[in-house]
Short mmCIF file of C-alpha atoms in Angstrom, two decimals:
data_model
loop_
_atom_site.label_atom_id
_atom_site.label_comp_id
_atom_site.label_asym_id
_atom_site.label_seq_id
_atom_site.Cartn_x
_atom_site.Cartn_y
_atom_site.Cartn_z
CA UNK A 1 86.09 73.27 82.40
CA UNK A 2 85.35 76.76 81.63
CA UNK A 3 86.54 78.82 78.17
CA UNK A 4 88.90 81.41 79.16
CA UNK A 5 86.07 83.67 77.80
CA UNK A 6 83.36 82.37 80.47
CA UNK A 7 86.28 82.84 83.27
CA UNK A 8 87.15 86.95 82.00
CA UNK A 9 83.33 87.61 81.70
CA UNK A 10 82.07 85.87 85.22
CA UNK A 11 85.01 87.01 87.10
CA UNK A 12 84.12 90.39 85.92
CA UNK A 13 80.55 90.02 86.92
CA UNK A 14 81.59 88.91 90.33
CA UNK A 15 84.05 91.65 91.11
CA UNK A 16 81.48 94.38 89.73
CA UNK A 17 78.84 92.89 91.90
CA UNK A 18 81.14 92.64 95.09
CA UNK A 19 81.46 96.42 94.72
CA UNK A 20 84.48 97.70 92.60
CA UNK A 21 84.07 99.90 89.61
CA UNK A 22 83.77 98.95 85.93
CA UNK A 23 87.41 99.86 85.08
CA UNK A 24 88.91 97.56 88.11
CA UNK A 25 86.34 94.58 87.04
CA UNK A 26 87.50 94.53 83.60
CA UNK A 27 91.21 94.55 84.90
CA UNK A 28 90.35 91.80 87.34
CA UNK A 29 88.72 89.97 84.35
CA UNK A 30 92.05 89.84 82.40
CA UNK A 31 93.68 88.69 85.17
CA UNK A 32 92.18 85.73 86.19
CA UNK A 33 91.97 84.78 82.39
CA UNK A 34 95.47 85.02 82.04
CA UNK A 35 96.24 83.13 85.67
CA UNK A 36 93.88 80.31 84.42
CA UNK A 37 96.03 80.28 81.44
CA UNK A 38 98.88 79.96 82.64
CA UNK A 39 98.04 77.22 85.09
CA UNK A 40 97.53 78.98 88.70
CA UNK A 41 94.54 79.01 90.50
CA UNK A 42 93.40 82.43 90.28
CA UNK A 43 89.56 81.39 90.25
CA UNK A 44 89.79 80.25 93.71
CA UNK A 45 91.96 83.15 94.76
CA UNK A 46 89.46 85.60 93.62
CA UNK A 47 86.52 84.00 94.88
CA UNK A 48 87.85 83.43 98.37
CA UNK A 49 89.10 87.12 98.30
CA UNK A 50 85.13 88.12 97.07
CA UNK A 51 83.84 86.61 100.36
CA UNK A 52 86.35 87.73 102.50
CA UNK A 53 86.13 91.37 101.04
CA UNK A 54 82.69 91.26 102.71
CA UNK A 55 83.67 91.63 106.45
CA UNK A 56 87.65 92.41 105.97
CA UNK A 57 88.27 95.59 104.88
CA UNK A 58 91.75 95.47 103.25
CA UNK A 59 93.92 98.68 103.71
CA UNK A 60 94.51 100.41 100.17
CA UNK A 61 97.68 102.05 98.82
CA UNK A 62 98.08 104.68 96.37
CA UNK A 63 101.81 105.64 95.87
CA UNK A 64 104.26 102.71 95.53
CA UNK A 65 108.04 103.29 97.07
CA UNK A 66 111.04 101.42 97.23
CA UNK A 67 109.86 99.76 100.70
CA UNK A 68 105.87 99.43 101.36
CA UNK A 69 104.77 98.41 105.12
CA UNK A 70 101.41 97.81 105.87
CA UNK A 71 100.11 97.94 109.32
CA UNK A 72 98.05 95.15 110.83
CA UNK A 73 95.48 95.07 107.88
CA UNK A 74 96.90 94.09 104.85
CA UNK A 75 97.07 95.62 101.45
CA UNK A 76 94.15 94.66 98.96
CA UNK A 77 96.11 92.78 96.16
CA UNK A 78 93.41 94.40 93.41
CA UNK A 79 94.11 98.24 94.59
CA UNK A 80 97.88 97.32 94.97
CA UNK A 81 98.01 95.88 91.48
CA UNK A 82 95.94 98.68 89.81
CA UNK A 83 98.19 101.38 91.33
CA UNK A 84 101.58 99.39 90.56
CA UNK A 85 100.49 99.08 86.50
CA UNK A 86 99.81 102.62 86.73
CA UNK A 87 103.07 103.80 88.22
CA UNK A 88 105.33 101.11 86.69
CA UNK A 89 107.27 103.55 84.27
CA UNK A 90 108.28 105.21 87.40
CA UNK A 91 108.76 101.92 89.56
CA UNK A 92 110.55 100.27 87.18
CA UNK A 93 113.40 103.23 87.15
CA UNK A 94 114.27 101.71 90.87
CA UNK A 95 116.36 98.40 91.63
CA UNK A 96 113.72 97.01 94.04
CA UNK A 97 110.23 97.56 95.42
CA UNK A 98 109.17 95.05 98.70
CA UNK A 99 105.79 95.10 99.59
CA UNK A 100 104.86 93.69 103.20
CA UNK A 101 101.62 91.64 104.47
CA UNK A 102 99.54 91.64 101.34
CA UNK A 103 96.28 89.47 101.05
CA UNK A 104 95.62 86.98 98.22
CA UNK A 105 99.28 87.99 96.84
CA UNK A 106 98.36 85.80 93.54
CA UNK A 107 95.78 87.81 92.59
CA UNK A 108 99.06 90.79 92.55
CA UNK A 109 100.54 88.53 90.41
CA UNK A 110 98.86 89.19 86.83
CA UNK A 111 99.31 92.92 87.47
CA UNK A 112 103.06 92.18 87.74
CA UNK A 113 103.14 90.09 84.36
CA UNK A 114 101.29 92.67 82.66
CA UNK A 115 103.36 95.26 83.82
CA UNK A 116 106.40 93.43 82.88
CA UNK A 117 105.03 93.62 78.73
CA UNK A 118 104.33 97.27 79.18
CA UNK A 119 108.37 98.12 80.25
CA UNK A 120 109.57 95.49 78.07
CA UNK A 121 111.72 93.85 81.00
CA UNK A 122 111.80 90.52 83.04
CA UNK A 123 110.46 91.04 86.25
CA UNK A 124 111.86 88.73 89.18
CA UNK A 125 108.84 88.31 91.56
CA UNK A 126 108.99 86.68 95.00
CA UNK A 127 106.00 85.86 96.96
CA UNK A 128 107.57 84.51 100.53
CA UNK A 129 109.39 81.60 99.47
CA UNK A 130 107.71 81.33 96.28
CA UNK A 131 109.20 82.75 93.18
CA UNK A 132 108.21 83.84 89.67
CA UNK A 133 109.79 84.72 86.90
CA UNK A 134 107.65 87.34 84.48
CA UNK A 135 108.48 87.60 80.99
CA UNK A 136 106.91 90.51 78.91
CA UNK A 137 103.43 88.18 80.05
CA UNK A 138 104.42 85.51 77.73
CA UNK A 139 105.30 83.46 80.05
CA UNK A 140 105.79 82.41 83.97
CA UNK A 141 108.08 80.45 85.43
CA UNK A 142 107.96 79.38 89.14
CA UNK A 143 109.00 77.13 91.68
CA UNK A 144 105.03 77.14 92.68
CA UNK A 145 102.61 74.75 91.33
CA UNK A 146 100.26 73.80 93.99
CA UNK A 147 96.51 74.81 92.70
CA UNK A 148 95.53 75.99 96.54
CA UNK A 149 94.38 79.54 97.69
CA UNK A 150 97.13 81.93 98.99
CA UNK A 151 95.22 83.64 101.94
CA UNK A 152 98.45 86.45 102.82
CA UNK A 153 102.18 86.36 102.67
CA UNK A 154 104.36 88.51 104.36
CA UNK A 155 106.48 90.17 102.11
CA UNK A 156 106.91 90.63 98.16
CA UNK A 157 109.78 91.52 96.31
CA UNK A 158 109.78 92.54 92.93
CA UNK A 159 113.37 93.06 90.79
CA UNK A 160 113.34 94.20 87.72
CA UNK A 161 115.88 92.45 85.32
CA UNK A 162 117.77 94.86 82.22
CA UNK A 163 117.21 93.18 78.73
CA UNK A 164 120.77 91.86 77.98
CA UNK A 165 121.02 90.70 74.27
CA UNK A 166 122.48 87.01 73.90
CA UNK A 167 123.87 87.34 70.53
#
């Protein structure tokens, strides 16, 4: 078993050497530190994605909508998730955002938890027929516990739940 610290630093390493900047290693880093921690298999994800990344080229998005259709390539799950933390004090103003025919759509997933700390609201993930419930990355609940790779699903929706005081 690796330390969480070995996972964040050679998952960095990996995605720096496969070709992606600095800034999107070190996100990618935190990511599969805090999959890993919470029990998915994101080391598996990412490496399968690394080797695949070599002769796929995955189509890239830059502006998230409500409705996001990618054409017979999919989306890369890093770009995607790099781009949704950045916009997600704009995204998070809207009731739903679907995202079709994304690759390795648990490697998306960390962005998504992250993002849901950074709005301070529950976010209400579905992966297929896989959900997730995000909340404020402190935890993750889901319906999905099988540690096997995720190679593409075809469509994502993400619902962002209002805070609702229970006392």
């Amino acid at each position: 078993m690796k330390s969480l610290s070995e996972i964040d630093t050679t998952s960095k390493r990996a995605t720096r050497a496969a070709g992606f900047s600095w800034g999107i290693s070190e996100e990618v880093g935190k990511n599969m530190r805090l999959l890993e921690l919470f029990g998915l298999s994101g080391i598996k994800n990412l490496n399968k994605y690394l080797k695949d990344c070599e002769n796929k080229k995955f189509q890239k998005i830059s502006l998230i909508s409500n409705l996001n259709e990618a054409s017979k390539i999919p989306f890369c799950p890093i770009t995607l998730g790099t781009n949704f933390i950045d916009q997600i004090n704009f995204l998070d103003k809207k009731e739903n955002v679907q995202i079709s025919n994304v690759a390795f759509p648990i490697l998306f997933l960390p962005f998504v938890s992250r993002a849901s700390e950074i709005i301070g609201k529950k976010i209400f993930l579905k992966i297929d027929e896989k959900e997730f419930f995000l909340n404020l990355n402190q935890s993750i609940y889901s319906n999905y516990f099988k540690n096997e790779v995720l190679e593409n699903c075809n469509n994502i929706n993400i619902s962002f739940l209002e805070n609702f005081n229970l006392f």
